[in-house]
mmCIF file of C-alpha atoms in Angstrom:
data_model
loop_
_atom_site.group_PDB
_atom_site.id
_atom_site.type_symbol
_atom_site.label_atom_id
_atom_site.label_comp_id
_atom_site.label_asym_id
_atom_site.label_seq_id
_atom_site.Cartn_x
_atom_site.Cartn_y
_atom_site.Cartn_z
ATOM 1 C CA UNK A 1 -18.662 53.176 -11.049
ATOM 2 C CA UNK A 2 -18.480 57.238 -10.635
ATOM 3 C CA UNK A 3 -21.246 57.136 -13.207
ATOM 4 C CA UNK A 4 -23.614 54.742 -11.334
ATOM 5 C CA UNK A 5 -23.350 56.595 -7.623
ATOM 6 C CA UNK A 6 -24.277 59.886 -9.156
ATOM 7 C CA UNK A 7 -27.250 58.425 -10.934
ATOM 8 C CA UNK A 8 -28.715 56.488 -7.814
ATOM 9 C CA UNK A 9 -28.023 59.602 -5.639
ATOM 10 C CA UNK A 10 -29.991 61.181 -8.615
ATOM 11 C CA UNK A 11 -32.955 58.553 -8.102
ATOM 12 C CA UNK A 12 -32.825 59.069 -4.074
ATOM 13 C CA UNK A 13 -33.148 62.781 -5.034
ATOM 14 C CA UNK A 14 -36.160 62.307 -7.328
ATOM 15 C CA UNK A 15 -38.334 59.702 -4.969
ATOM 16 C CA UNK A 16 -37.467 62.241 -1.993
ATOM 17 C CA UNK A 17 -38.692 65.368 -3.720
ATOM 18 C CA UNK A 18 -41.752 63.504 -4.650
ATOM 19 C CA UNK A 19 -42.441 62.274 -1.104
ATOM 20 C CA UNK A 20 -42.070 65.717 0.067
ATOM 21 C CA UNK A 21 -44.351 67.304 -2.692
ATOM 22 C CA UNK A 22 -46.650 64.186 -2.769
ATOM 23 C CA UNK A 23 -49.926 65.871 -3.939
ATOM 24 C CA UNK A 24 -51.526 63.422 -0.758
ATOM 25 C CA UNK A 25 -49.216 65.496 1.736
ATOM 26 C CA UNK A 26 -49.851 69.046 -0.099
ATOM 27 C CA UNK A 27 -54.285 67.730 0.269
ATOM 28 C CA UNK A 28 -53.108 66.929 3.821
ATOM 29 C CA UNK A 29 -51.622 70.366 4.743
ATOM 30 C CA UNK A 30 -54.335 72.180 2.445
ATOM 31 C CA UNK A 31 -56.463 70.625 4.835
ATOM 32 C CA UNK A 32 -55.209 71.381 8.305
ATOM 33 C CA UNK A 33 -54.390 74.913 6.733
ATOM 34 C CA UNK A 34 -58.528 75.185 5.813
ATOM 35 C CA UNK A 35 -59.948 73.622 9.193
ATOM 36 C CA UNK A 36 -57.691 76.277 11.151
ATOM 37 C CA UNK A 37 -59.494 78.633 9.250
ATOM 38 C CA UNK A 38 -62.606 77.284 9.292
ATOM 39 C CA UNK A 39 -62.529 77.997 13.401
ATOM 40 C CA UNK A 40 -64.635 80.385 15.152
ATOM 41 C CA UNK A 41 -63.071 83.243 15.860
ATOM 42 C CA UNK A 42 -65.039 83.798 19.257
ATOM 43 C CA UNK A 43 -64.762 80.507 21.496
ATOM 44 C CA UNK A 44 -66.382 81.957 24.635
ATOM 45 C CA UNK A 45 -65.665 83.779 27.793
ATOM 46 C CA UNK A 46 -65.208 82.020 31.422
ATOM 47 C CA UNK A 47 -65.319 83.553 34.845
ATOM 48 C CA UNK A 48 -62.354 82.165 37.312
ATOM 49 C CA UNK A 49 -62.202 83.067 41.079
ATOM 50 C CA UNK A 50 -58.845 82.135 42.532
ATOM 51 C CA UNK A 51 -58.841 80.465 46.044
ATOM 52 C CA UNK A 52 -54.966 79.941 46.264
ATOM 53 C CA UNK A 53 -54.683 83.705 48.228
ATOM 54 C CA UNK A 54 -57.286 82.632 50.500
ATOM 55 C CA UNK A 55 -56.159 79.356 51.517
ATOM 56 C CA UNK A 56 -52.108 81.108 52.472
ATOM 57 C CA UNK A 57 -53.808 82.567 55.039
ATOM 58 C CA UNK A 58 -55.521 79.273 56.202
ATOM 59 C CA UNK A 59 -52.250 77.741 56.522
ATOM 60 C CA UNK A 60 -50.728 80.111 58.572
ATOM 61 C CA UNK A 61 -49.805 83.004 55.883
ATOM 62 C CA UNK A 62 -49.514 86.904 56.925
ATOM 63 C CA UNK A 63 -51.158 87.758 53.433
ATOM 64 C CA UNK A 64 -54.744 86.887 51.767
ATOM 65 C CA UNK A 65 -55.921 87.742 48.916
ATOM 66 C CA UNK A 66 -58.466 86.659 45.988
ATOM 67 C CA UNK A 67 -59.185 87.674 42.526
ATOM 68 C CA UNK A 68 -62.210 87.055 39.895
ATOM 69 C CA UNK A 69 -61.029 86.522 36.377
ATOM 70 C CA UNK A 70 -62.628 87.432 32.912
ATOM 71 C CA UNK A 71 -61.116 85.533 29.959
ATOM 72 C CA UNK A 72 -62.660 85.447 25.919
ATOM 73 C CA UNK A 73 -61.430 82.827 23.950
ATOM 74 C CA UNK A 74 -60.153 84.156 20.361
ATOM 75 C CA UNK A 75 -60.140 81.289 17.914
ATOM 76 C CA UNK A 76 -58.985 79.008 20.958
ATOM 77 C CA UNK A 77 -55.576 80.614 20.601
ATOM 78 C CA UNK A 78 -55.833 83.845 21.351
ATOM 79 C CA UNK A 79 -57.350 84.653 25.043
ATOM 80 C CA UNK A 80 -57.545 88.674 26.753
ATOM 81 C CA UNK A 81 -57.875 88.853 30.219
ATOM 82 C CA UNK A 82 -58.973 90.711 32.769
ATOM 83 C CA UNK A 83 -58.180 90.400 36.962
ATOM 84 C CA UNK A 84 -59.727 92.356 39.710
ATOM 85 C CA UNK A 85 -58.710 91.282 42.952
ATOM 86 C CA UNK A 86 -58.363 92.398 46.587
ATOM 87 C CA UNK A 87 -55.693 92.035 48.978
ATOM 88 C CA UNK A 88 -55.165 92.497 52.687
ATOM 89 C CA UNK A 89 -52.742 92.012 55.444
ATOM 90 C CA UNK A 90 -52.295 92.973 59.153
ATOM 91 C CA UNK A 91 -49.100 91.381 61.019
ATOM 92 C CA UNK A 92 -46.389 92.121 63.583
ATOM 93 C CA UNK A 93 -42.634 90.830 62.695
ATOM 94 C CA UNK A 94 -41.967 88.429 65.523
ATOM 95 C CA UNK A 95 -38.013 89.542 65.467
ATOM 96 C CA UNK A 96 -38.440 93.708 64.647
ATOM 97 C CA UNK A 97 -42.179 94.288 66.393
ATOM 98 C CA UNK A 98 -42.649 96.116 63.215
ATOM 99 C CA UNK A 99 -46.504 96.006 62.343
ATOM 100 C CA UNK A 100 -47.547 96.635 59.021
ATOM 101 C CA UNK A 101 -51.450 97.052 58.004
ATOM 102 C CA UNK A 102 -52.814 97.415 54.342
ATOM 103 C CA UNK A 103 -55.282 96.293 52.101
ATOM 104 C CA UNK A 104 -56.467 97.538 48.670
ATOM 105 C CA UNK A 105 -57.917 96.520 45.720
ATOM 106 C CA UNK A 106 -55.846 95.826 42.389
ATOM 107 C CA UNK A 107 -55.947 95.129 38.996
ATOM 108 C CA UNK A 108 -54.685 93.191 36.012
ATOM 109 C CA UNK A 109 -55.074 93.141 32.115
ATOM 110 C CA UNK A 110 -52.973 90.854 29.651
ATOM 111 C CA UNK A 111 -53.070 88.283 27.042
ATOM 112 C CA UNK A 112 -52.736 84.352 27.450
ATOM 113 C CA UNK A 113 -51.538 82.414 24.422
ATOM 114 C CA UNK A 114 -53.155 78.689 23.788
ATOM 115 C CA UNK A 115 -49.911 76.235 23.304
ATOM 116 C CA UNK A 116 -52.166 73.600 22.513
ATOM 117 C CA UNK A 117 -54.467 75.255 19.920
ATOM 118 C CA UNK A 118 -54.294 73.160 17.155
ATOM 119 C CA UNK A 119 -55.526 70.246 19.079
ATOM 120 C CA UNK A 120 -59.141 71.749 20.451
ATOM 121 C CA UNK A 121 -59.880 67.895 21.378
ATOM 122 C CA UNK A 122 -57.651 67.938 24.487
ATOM 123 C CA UNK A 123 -59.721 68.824 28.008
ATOM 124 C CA UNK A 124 -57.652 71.891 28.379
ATOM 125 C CA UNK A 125 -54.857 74.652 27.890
ATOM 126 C CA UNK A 126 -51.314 74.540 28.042
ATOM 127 C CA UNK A 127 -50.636 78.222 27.499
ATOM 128 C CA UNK A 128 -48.577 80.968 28.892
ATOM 129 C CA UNK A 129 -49.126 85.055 29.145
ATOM 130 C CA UNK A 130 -48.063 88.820 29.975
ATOM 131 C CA UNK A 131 -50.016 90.814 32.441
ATOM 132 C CA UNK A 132 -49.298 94.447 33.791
ATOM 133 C CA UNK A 133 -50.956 94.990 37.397
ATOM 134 C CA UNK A 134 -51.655 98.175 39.034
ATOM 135 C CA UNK A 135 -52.883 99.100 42.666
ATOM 136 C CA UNK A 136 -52.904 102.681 44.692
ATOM 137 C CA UNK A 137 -53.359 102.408 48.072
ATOM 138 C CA UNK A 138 -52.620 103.351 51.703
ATOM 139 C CA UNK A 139 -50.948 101.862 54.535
ATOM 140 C CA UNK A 140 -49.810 102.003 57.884
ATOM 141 C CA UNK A 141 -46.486 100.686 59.628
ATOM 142 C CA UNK A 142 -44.792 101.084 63.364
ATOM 143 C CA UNK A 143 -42.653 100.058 65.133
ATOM 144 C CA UNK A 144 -40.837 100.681 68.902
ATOM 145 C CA UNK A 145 -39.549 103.827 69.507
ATOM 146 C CA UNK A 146 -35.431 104.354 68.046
ATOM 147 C CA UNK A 147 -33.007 105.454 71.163
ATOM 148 C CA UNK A 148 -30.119 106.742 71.249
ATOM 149 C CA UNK A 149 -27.756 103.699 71.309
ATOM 150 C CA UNK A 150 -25.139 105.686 73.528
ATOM 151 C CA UNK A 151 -27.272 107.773 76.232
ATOM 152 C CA UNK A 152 -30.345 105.954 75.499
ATOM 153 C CA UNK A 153 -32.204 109.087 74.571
ATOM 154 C CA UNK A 154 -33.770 110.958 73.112
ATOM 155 C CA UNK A 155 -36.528 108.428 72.000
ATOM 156 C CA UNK A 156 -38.064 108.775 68.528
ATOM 157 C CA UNK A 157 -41.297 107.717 67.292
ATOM 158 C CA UNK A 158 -41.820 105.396 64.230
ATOM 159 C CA UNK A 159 -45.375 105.323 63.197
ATOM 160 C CA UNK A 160 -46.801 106.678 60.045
ATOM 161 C CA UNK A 161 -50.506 106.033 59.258
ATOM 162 C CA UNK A 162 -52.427 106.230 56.191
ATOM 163 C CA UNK A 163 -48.874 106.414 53.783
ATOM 164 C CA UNK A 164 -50.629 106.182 49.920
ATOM 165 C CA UNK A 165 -48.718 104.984 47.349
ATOM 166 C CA UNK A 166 -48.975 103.964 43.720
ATOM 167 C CA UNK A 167 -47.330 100.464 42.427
ATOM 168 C CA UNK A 168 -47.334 99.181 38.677
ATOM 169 C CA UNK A 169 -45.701 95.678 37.857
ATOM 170 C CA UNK A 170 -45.517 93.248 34.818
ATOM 171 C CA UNK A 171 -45.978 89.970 34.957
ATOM 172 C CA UNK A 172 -44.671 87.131 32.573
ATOM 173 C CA UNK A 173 -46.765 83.088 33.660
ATOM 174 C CA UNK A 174 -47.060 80.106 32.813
ATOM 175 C CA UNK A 175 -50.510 77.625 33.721
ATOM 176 C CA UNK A 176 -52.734 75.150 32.547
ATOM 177 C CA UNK A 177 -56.472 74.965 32.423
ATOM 178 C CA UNK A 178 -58.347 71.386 32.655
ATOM 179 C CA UNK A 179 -62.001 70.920 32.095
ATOM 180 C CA UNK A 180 -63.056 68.861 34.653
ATOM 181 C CA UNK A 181 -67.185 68.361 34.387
ATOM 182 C CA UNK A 182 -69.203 70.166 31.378
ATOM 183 C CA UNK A 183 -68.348 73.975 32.062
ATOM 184 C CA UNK A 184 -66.496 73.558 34.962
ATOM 185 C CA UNK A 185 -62.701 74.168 34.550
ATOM 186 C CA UNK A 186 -59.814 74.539 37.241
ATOM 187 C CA UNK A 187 -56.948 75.679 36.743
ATOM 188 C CA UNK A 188 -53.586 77.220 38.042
ATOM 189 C CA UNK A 189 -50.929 79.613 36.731
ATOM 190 C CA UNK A 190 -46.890 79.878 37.877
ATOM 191 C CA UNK A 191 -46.255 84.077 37.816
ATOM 192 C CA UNK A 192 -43.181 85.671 37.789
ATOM 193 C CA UNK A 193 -43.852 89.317 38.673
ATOM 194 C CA UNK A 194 -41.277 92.392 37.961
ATOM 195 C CA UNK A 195 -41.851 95.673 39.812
ATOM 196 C CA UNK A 196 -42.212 98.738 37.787
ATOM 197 C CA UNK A 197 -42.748 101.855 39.471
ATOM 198 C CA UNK A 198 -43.782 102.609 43.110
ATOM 199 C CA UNK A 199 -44.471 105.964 44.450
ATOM 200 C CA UNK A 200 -41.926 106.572 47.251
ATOM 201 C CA UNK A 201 -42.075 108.349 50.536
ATOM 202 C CA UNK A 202 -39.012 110.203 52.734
ATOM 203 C CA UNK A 203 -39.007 107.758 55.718
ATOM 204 C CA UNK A 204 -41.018 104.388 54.950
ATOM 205 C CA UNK A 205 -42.114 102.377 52.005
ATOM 206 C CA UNK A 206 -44.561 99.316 51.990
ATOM 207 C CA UNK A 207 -43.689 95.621 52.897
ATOM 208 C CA UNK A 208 -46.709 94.359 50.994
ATOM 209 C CA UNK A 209 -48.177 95.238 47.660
ATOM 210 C CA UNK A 210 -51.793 93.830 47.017
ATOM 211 C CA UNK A 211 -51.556 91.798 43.552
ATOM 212 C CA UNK A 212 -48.289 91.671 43.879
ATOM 213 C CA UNK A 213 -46.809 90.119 47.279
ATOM 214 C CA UNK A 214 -43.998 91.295 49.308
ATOM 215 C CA UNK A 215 -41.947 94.022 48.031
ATOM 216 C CA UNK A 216 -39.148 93.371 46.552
ATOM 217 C CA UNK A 217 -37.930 93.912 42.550
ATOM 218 C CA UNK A 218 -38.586 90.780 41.708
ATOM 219 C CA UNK A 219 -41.168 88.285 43.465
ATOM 220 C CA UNK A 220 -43.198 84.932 42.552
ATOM 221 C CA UNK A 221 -46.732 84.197 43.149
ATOM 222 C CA UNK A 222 -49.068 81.305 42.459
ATOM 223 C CA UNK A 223 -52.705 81.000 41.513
ATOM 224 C CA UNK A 224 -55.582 78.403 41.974
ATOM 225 C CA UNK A 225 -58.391 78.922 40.055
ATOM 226 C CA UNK A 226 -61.838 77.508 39.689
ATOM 227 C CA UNK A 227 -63.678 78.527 36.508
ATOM 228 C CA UNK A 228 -66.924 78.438 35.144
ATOM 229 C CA UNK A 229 -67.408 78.327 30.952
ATOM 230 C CA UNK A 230 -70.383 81.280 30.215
ATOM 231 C CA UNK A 231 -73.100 79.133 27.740
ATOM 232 C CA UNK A 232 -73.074 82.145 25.515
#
């Protein structure tokens, strides 16, 4: 009996082994291997202009911003980008009357990675990237003037105009892209954004960063993208 399990575990063994080394599998993988190989390593290079920044401020938002996008396609897998963008705001705190003005250009370069790569037949990208952003600008913030909360004076200013400062910040997203006619894509992208460095000053620091959002270490931001395939 002891004799006639270890031979049929010995025949399970053999038909699985040749299942997995079937020389119709190895052609099969040999194959997929070749036609991933066999793709161009340049895929082309779309413009994007995101309209999420401008519509916040539509709605009622203290911020607006927008951005144009440059992205090249690297064997549909591999995609660099590049964001320039410019953001502005101009508000009063309803509960501090602290009014903060700024608005600046900014930057971003970083790589996206194409989840769905091996399947070039789908209308679009699942993928996710790292950016770093950068922006050096100036600012100006008040607010009323500080008395003395015992005699009620002496009264001291707050206002400092044209404050410059330097911000860098990393970004780690997450987005798809759908092709929706011909070369016309849309698209939008989940960002989780970490602050880096920002040049400080002795009494104030800024309440908005352009690229960025509001400051704090840590913030989220959204984008909305229409893009355009180049036919080159």
């Amino acid at each position: 009996m002891k004799k006639k399990r270890i031979s049929t575990y010995i025949t399970l063994l053999t038909l699985l082994s040749s299942m997995l080394y079937s020389p119709t599998l190895a052609a099969q993988e040999k194959k997929a291997t070749t036609e991933e190989e066999k793709v161009p390593f340049y895929q082309g290079t779309t413009i994007g202009v995101d309209i999420f920044g401008l519509g916040s401020k539509v709605f009622g938002g203290d911020i607006t911003s927008t951005e144009i996008s440059v992205e090249v396609n690297l064997k549909n897998r591999y995609v660099p980008v590049a964001e320039i963008g410019y953001g502005t705001t101009d508000t009063t705190d309803d509960g501090t009357n602290i009014h903060y003005k700024a608005s600046a250009p900014y930057f971003r370069v970083g790589m996206n990675y194409n989840f769905f790569f091996r399947k070039p037949y789908l209308p679009g990208f699942l993928y996710g990237g790292i950016r770093y952003g950068f922006t050096s600008f100036s600012y100006d913030v008040s607010a009323p003037a500080m008395k003395d909360p015992a005699w009620g004076f002496p009264e001291i200013p707050f206002s400092y105009d044209g404050v410059k400062t330097t911000v860098t910040w990393a970004e780690l997203l997450a987005g798809i892209k759908v092709n929706v006619y011909k070369n016309f894509y849309m698209g939008w992208s989940l960002r989780y954004r970490i602050r880096m460095n920002m040049k400080k000053t002795e009494h104030t620091e800024p309440w908005y960063i352009p690229g960025f959002g509001k400051n704090n270490s840590t913030n989220l931001g959204v984008t909305y993208s229409l893009i355009y395939k180049l036919p080159f």
